[in-house]
Amino acid sequence: MTHRVEIHYCTQCRWLLRAAWMAQELLGTFDEIGELVLRPGTGGVFEVHADGERVWSRKEEGRFPEITELKQRVRDRIAPERHLGHADRKGEAG
Amino acid sequence: MTHRVEIHYCTQCRWLLRAAWMAQELLGTFDEIGELVLRPGTGGVFEVHADGERVWSRKEEGRFPEITELKQRVRDRIAPERHLGHADRKGEAG
């Protein structure tokens, strides 16, 4: 089964490269991902969805995710059995 | 109107970062793009689709595109009125 992850980012804020970096981090970590969608937006948006569920919102959290915690949240949604290595605290983001 | 561009790349060939680089080049150039999809694949695939039309196939062309010619082909499909600057030869890829 493949999964869809989407990164919705604000172009006015110049977050493209940040979003692209996170995209390749996620793709390099999860071979469960079938589609990684980069979606340009406006108004300070920075959200990540995994299979339609929002796993990060900068407006709600008040900050960007560390890449490790973003991977945990995506993992919890698309590959809950996976362990992510030494920085992993499974279920922390659940 | 927004457009969808998809980059289908071989993970076994380690083309993820190349694909991600092209993704951010296209997103930085075309605000007409509503979704830029990175799609992992196998078997040496490297294809780019714009609105469902294949605009590059490494197997057919025998090589990767220069970023300028990839932009021309995407432009011809999604924003034919756009001029891409000094390296542009409009319609060359048409």
PDB file of C-alpha atoms in Angstrom:
ATOM      1  CA  MET A   1       0.000   0.000   0.000  1.00  0.00           C
ATOM      2  CA  THR A   2       1.266   3.422  -0.839  1.00  0.00           C
ATOM      3  CA  HIS A   3       0.646   6.653   0.963  1.00  0.00           C
ATOM      4  CA  ARG A   4       0.314  10.294   0.074  1.00  0.00           C
ATOM      5  CA  VAL A   5       2.083  13.029   1.976  1.00  0.00           C
ATOM      6  CA  GLU A   6       1.493  16.690   1.198  1.00  0.00           C
ATOM      7  CA  ILE A   7       3.472  19.757   2.234  1.00  0.00           C
ATOM      8  CA  HIS A   8       1.561  23.009   1.892  1.00  0.00           C
ATOM      9  CA  TYR A   9       3.890  25.979   2.218  1.00  0.00           C
ATOM     10  CA  CYS A  10       3.790  29.758   1.849  1.00  0.00           C
ATOM     11  CA  THR A  11       5.659  31.056  -1.187  1.00  0.00           C
ATOM     12  CA  GLN A  12       5.547  34.670   0.040  1.00  0.00           C
ATOM     13  CA  CYS A  13       7.464  33.559   3.135  1.00  0.00           C
ATOM     14  CA  ARG A  14      10.103  31.925   0.920  1.00  0.00           C
ATOM     15  CA  TRP A  15       9.575  28.507   2.404  1.00  0.00           C
ATOM     16  CA  LEU A  16       9.966  26.603  -0.861  1.00  0.00           C
ATOM     17  CA  LEU A  17      13.461  25.317  -0.191  1.00  0.00           C
ATOM     18  CA  ARG A  18      12.554  24.368   3.365  1.00  0.00           C
ATOM     19  CA  ALA A  19       9.552  22.443   2.065  1.00  0.00           C
ATOM     20  CA  ALA A  20      11.632  20.755  -0.648  1.00  0.00           C
ATOM     21  CA  TRP A  21      14.218  19.767   1.923  1.00  0.00           C
ATOM     22  CA  MET A  22      11.559  18.213   4.147  1.00  0.00           C
ATOM     23  CA  ALA A  23      10.090  16.469   1.097  1.00  0.00           C
ATOM     24  CA  GLN A  24      13.338  14.705   0.273  1.00  0.00           C
ATOM     25  CA  GLU A  25      13.915  13.844   3.944  1.00  0.00           C
ATOM     26  CA  LEU A  26      10.525  12.149   4.091  1.00  0.00           C
ATOM     27  CA  LEU A  27      10.974  10.382   0.756  1.00  0.00           C
ATOM     28  CA  GLY A  28      14.413   9.170   1.790  1.00  0.00           C
ATOM     29  CA  THR A  29      13.029   7.785   5.046  1.00  0.00           C
ATOM     30  CA  PHE A  30       9.701   6.248   4.037  1.00  0.00           C
ATOM     31  CA  ASP A  31       9.527   3.952   1.045  1.00  0.00           C
ATOM     32  CA  GLU A  32       5.863   3.672   2.010  1.00  0.00           C
ATOM     33  CA  ILE A  33       5.267   7.055   0.349  1.00  0.00           C
ATOM     34  CA  GLY A  34       3.803   6.777  -3.134  1.00  0.00           C
ATOM     35  CA  GLU A  35       3.304  10.511  -3.684  1.00  0.00           C
ATOM     36  CA  LEU A  36       4.958  13.456  -2.013  1.00  0.00           C
ATOM     37  CA  VAL A  37       3.092  16.587  -3.014  1.00  0.00           C
ATOM     38  CA  LEU A  38       4.552  20.073  -2.733  1.00  0.00           C
ATOM     39  CA  ARG A  39       1.690  22.560  -2.743  1.00  0.00           C
ATOM     40  CA  PRO A  40       2.455  26.298  -2.878  1.00  0.00           C
ATOM     41  CA  GLY A  41       0.262  28.555  -0.779  1.00  0.00           C
ATOM     42  CA  THR A  42       0.093  31.999   0.758  1.00  0.00           C
ATOM     43  CA  GLY A  43      -0.626  33.742   4.052  1.00  0.00           C
ATOM     44  CA  GLY A  44       1.990  32.001   6.170  1.00  0.00           C
ATOM     45  CA  VAL A  45       0.665  28.497   5.682  1.00  0.00           C
ATOM     46  CA  PHE A  46       2.887  25.591   6.604  1.00  0.00           C
ATOM     47  CA  GLU A  47       1.002  22.338   6.949  1.00  0.00           C
ATOM     48  CA  VAL A  48       1.819  18.711   6.395  1.00  0.00           C
ATOM     49  CA  HIS A  49      -0.833  16.110   5.659  1.00  0.00           C
ATOM     50  CA  ALA A  50      -0.379  12.346   5.590  1.00  0.00           C
ATOM     51  CA  ASP A  51      -3.166  10.409   3.876  1.00  0.00           C
ATOM     52  CA  GLY A  52      -5.397  13.423   4.293  1.00  0.00           C
ATOM     53  CA  GLU A  53      -4.814  13.826   8.016  1.00  0.00           C
ATOM     54  CA  ARG A  54      -3.056  16.985   9.148  1.00  0.00           C
ATOM     55  CA  VAL A  55       0.052  16.006  11.068  1.00  0.00           C
ATOM     56  CA  TRP A  56       1.593  19.460  11.354  1.00  0.00           C
ATOM     57  CA  SER A  57       0.249  23.011  11.293  1.00  0.00           C
ATOM     58  CA  ARG A  58       2.650  25.858  11.937  1.00  0.00           C
ATOM     59  CA  LYS A  59      -0.264  28.068  12.965  1.00  0.00           C
ATOM     60  CA  GLU A  60      -1.365  25.607  15.629  1.00  0.00           C
ATOM     61  CA  GLU A  61       2.063  24.627  16.869  1.00  0.00           C
ATOM     62  CA  GLY A  62       3.557  28.100  16.650  1.00  0.00           C
ATOM     63  CA  ARG A  63       6.737  26.818  15.026  1.00  0.00           C
ATOM     64  CA  PHE A  64       8.189  24.575  12.375  1.00  0.00           C
ATOM     65  CA  PRO A  65       8.743  20.930  13.258  1.00  0.00           C
ATOM     66  CA  GLU A  66      12.135  19.472  13.886  1.00  0.00           C
ATOM     67  CA  ILE A  67      12.690  16.995  11.078  1.00  0.00           C
ATOM     68  CA  THR A  68      12.762  14.150  13.608  1.00  0.00           C
ATOM     69  CA  GLU A  69       9.367  15.023  15.025  1.00  0.00           C
ATOM     70  CA  LEU A  70       7.893  15.504  11.570  1.00  0.00           C
ATOM     71  CA  LYS A  71       9.095  12.009  10.674  1.00  0.00           C
ATOM     72  CA  GLN A  72       7.530  10.655  13.870  1.00  0.00           C
ATOM     73  CA  ARG A  73       4.171  12.177  13.033  1.00  0.00           C
ATOM     74  CA  VAL A  74       4.246  10.946   9.471  1.00  0.00           C
ATOM     75  CA  ARG A  75       5.381   7.529  10.700  1.00  0.00           C
ATOM     76  CA  ASP A  76       2.544   7.339  13.225  1.00  0.00           C
ATOM     77  CA  ARG A  77       0.142   7.813  10.345  1.00  0.00           C
ATOM     78  CA  ILE A  78       1.622   5.762   7.503  1.00  0.00           C
ATOM     79  CA  ALA A  79       4.020   3.235   9.061  1.00  0.00           C
ATOM     80  CA  PRO A  80       3.247   2.855  12.777  1.00  0.00           C
ATOM     81  CA  GLU A  81       5.430  -0.252  13.105  1.00  0.00           C
ATOM     82  CA  ARG A  82       8.560   1.535  11.925  1.00  0.00           C
ATOM     83  CA  HIS A  83      11.322   2.568  14.304  1.00  0.00           C
ATOM     84  CA  LEU A  84      13.135   5.704  13.257  1.00  0.00           C
ATOM     85  CA  GLY A  85      16.486   5.231  14.942  1.00  0.00           C
ATOM     86  CA  HIS A  86      18.215   6.831  17.865  1.00  0.00           C
ATOM     87  CA  ALA A  87      16.236  10.087  17.842  1.00  0.00           C
ATOM     88  CA  ASP A  88      12.911   8.284  17.848  1.00  0.00           C
ATOM     89  CA  ARG A  89      10.437   8.465  20.669  1.00  0.00           C
ATOM     90  CA  LYS A  90       7.644   6.303  19.377  1.00  0.00           C
ATOM     91  CA  GLY A  91       4.159   7.531  20.050  1.00  0.00           C
ATOM     92  CA  GLU A  92       5.352  10.849  21.419  1.00  0.00           C
ATOM     93  CA  ALA A  93       3.556  12.638  18.640  1.00  0.00           C
ATOM     94  CA  GLY A  94       0.618  10.244  18.592  1.00  0.00           C
TER      95      GLY A  94
ATOM     96  CA  MET B   1      -6.087  27.866 -13.097  1.00  0.00           C
ATOM     97  CA  THR B   2      -3.560  25.652 -11.413  1.00  0.00           C
ATOM     98  CA  HIS B   3      -1.540  22.873 -12.903  1.00  0.00           C
ATOM     99  CA  ARG B   4      -0.092  19.594 -11.784  1.00  0.00           C
ATOM    100  CA  VAL B   5       3.479  18.566 -12.517  1.00  0.00           C
ATOM    101  CA  GLU B   6       4.788  15.152 -11.590  1.00  0.00           C
ATOM    102  CA  ILE B   7       8.358  13.873 -11.413  1.00  0.00           C
ATOM    103  CA  HIS B   8       8.645  10.093 -11.428  1.00  0.00           C
ATOM    104  CA  TYR B   9      12.143   9.005 -10.472  1.00  0.00           C
ATOM    105  CA  CYS B  10      14.041   5.799  -9.699  1.00  0.00           C
ATOM    106  CA  THR B  11      15.007   5.417  -6.059  1.00  0.00           C
ATOM    107  CA  GLN B  12      17.412   2.547  -6.782  1.00  0.00           C
ATOM    108  CA  CYS B  13      19.361   4.904  -9.036  1.00  0.00           C
ATOM    109  CA  ARG B  14      19.554   7.446  -6.189  1.00  0.00           C
ATOM    110  CA  TRP B  15      17.806  10.138  -8.177  1.00  0.00           C
ATOM    111  CA  LEU B  16      15.788  11.521  -5.252  1.00  0.00           C
ATOM    112  CA  LEU B  17      17.890  14.611  -4.706  1.00  0.00           C
ATOM    113  CA  ARG B  18      18.057  15.315  -8.431  1.00  0.00           C
ATOM    114  CA  ALA B  19      14.263  15.054  -8.607  1.00  0.00           C
ATOM    115  CA  ALA B  20      13.821  17.270  -5.540  1.00  0.00           C
ATOM    116  CA  TRP B  21      16.151  19.837  -7.030  1.00  0.00           C
ATOM    117  CA  MET B  22      14.164  19.901 -10.277  1.00  0.00           C
ATOM    118  CA  ALA B  23      10.950  20.137  -8.254  1.00  0.00           C
ATOM    119  CA  GLN B  24      12.036  23.299  -6.472  1.00  0.00           C
ATOM    120  CA  GLU B  25      13.379  24.771  -9.728  1.00  0.00           C
ATOM    121  CA  LEU B  26       9.992  24.284 -11.371  1.00  0.00           C
ATOM    122  CA  LEU B  27       8.060  25.570  -8.348  1.00  0.00           C
ATOM    123  CA  GLY B  28      10.318  28.623  -8.144  1.00  0.00           C
ATOM    124  CA  THR B  29       9.759  29.383 -11.814  1.00  0.00           C
ATOM    125  CA  PHE B  30       6.058  28.658 -12.350  1.00  0.00           C
ATOM    126  CA  ASP B  31       3.512  30.063  -9.952  1.00  0.00           C
ATOM    127  CA  GLU B  32       1.020  28.361 -12.259  1.00  0.00           C
ATOM    128  CA  ILE B  33       1.853  25.055 -10.547  1.00  0.00           C
ATOM    129  CA  GLY B  34      -0.707  24.022  -7.950  1.00  0.00           C
ATOM    130  CA  GLU B  35       0.807  20.627  -7.171  1.00  0.00           C
ATOM    131  CA  LEU B  36       4.322  19.334  -7.721  1.00  0.00           C
ATOM    132  CA  VAL B  37       4.301  15.600  -7.132  1.00  0.00           C
ATOM    133  CA  LEU B  38       7.439  13.596  -6.415  1.00  0.00           C
ATOM    134  CA  ARG B  39       6.730   9.949  -7.180  1.00  0.00           C
ATOM    135  CA  PRO B  40       9.326   7.315  -6.309  1.00  0.00           C
ATOM    136  CA  GLY B  41       9.773   4.502  -8.797  1.00  0.00           C
ATOM    137  CA  THR B  42      12.162   1.753  -9.848  1.00  0.00           C
ATOM    138  CA  GLY B  43      13.868   0.341 -12.911  1.00  0.00           C
ATOM    139  CA  GLY B  44      15.622   3.482 -14.069  1.00  0.00           C
ATOM    140  CA  VAL B  45      12.492   5.550 -14.567  1.00  0.00           C
ATOM    141  CA  PHE B  46      12.863   9.294 -14.929  1.00  0.00           C
ATOM    142  CA  GLU B  47       9.773  10.935 -16.352  1.00  0.00           C
ATOM    143  CA  VAL B  48       8.130  14.317 -15.987  1.00  0.00           C
ATOM    144  CA  HIS B  49       4.442  14.859 -16.644  1.00  0.00           C
ATOM    145  CA  ALA B  50       2.643  18.195 -16.850  1.00  0.00           C
ATOM    146  CA  ASP B  51      -1.138  18.004 -16.584  1.00  0.00           C
ATOM    147  CA  GLY B  52      -0.929  14.337 -17.457  1.00  0.00           C
ATOM    148  CA  GLU B  53       1.145  14.807 -20.586  1.00  0.00           C
ATOM    149  CA  ARG B  54       4.626  13.335 -20.578  1.00  0.00           C
ATOM    150  CA  VAL B  55       7.094  16.127 -21.279  1.00  0.00           C
ATOM    151  CA  TRP B  56      10.273  14.183 -20.531  1.00  0.00           C
ATOM    152  CA  SER B  57      11.247  10.519 -20.544  1.00  0.00           C
ATOM    153  CA  ARG B  58      14.853   9.601 -19.878  1.00  0.00           C
ATOM    154  CA  LYS B  59      14.329   6.290 -21.665  1.00  0.00           C
ATOM    155  CA  GLU B  60      13.143   8.017 -24.813  1.00  0.00           C
ATOM    156  CA  GLU B  61      15.590  10.901 -24.784  1.00  0.00           C
ATOM    157  CA  GLY B  62      18.552   8.852 -23.604  1.00  0.00           C
ATOM    158  CA  ARG B  63      19.561  11.487 -21.043  1.00  0.00           C
ATOM    159  CA  PHE B  64      18.364  13.818 -18.334  1.00  0.00           C
ATOM    160  CA  PRO B  65      17.062  17.219 -19.379  1.00  0.00           C
ATOM    161  CA  GLU B  66      18.988  20.388 -18.836  1.00  0.00           C
ATOM    162  CA  ILE B  67      16.933  22.373 -16.350  1.00  0.00           C
ATOM    163  CA  THR B  68      16.369  25.062 -18.988  1.00  0.00           C
ATOM    164  CA  GLU B  69      14.899  22.617 -21.469  1.00  0.00           C
ATOM    165  CA  LEU B  70      12.759  20.965 -18.808  1.00  0.00           C
ATOM    166  CA  LYS B  71      11.355  24.389 -17.961  1.00  0.00           C
ATOM    167  CA  GLN B  72      10.670  25.025 -21.642  1.00  0.00           C
ATOM    168  CA  ARG B  73       8.733  21.791 -21.983  1.00  0.00           C
ATOM    169  CA  VAL B  74       6.734  22.413 -18.831  1.00  0.00           C
ATOM    170  CA  ARG B  75       6.139  25.997 -19.951  1.00  0.00           C
ATOM    171  CA  ASP B  76       4.901  24.873 -23.363  1.00  0.00           C
ATOM    172  CA  ARG B  77       2.299  22.769 -21.589  1.00  0.00           C
ATOM    173  CA  ILE B  78       1.164  24.946 -18.665  1.00  0.00           C
ATOM    174  CA  ALA B  79       2.091  28.549 -19.490  1.00  0.00           C
ATOM    175  CA  PRO B  80       2.733  28.882 -23.234  1.00  0.00           C
ATOM    176  CA  GLU B  81       2.727  32.691 -23.091  1.00  0.00           C
ATOM    177  CA  ARG B  82       5.573  32.856 -20.598  1.00  0.00           C
ATOM    178  CA  HIS B  83       9.094  33.846 -21.612  1.00  0.00           C
ATOM    179  CA  LEU B  84      11.798  32.159 -19.560  1.00  0.00           C
ATOM    180  CA  GLY B  85      14.623  34.625 -19.917  1.00  0.00           C
ATOM    181  CA  HIS B  86      17.915  34.655 -21.731  1.00  0.00           C
ATOM    182  CA  ALA B  87      18.295  30.884 -22.080  1.00  0.00           C
ATOM    183  CA  ASP B  88      14.849  30.493 -23.569  1.00  0.00           C
ATOM    184  CA  ARG B  89      14.180  29.309 -27.056  1.00  0.00           C
ATOM    185  CA  LYS B  90      10.434  29.367 -27.185  1.00  0.00           C
ATOM    186  CA  GLY B  91       8.794  26.500 -28.967  1.00  0.00           C
ATOM    187  CA  GLU B  92      12.042  24.602 -29.355  1.00  0.00           C
ATOM    188  CA  ALA B  93      10.607  21.798 -27.314  1.00  0.00           C
ATOM    189  CA  GLY B  94       7.124  22.137 -28.736  1.00  0.00           C
TER     190      GLY B  94
END
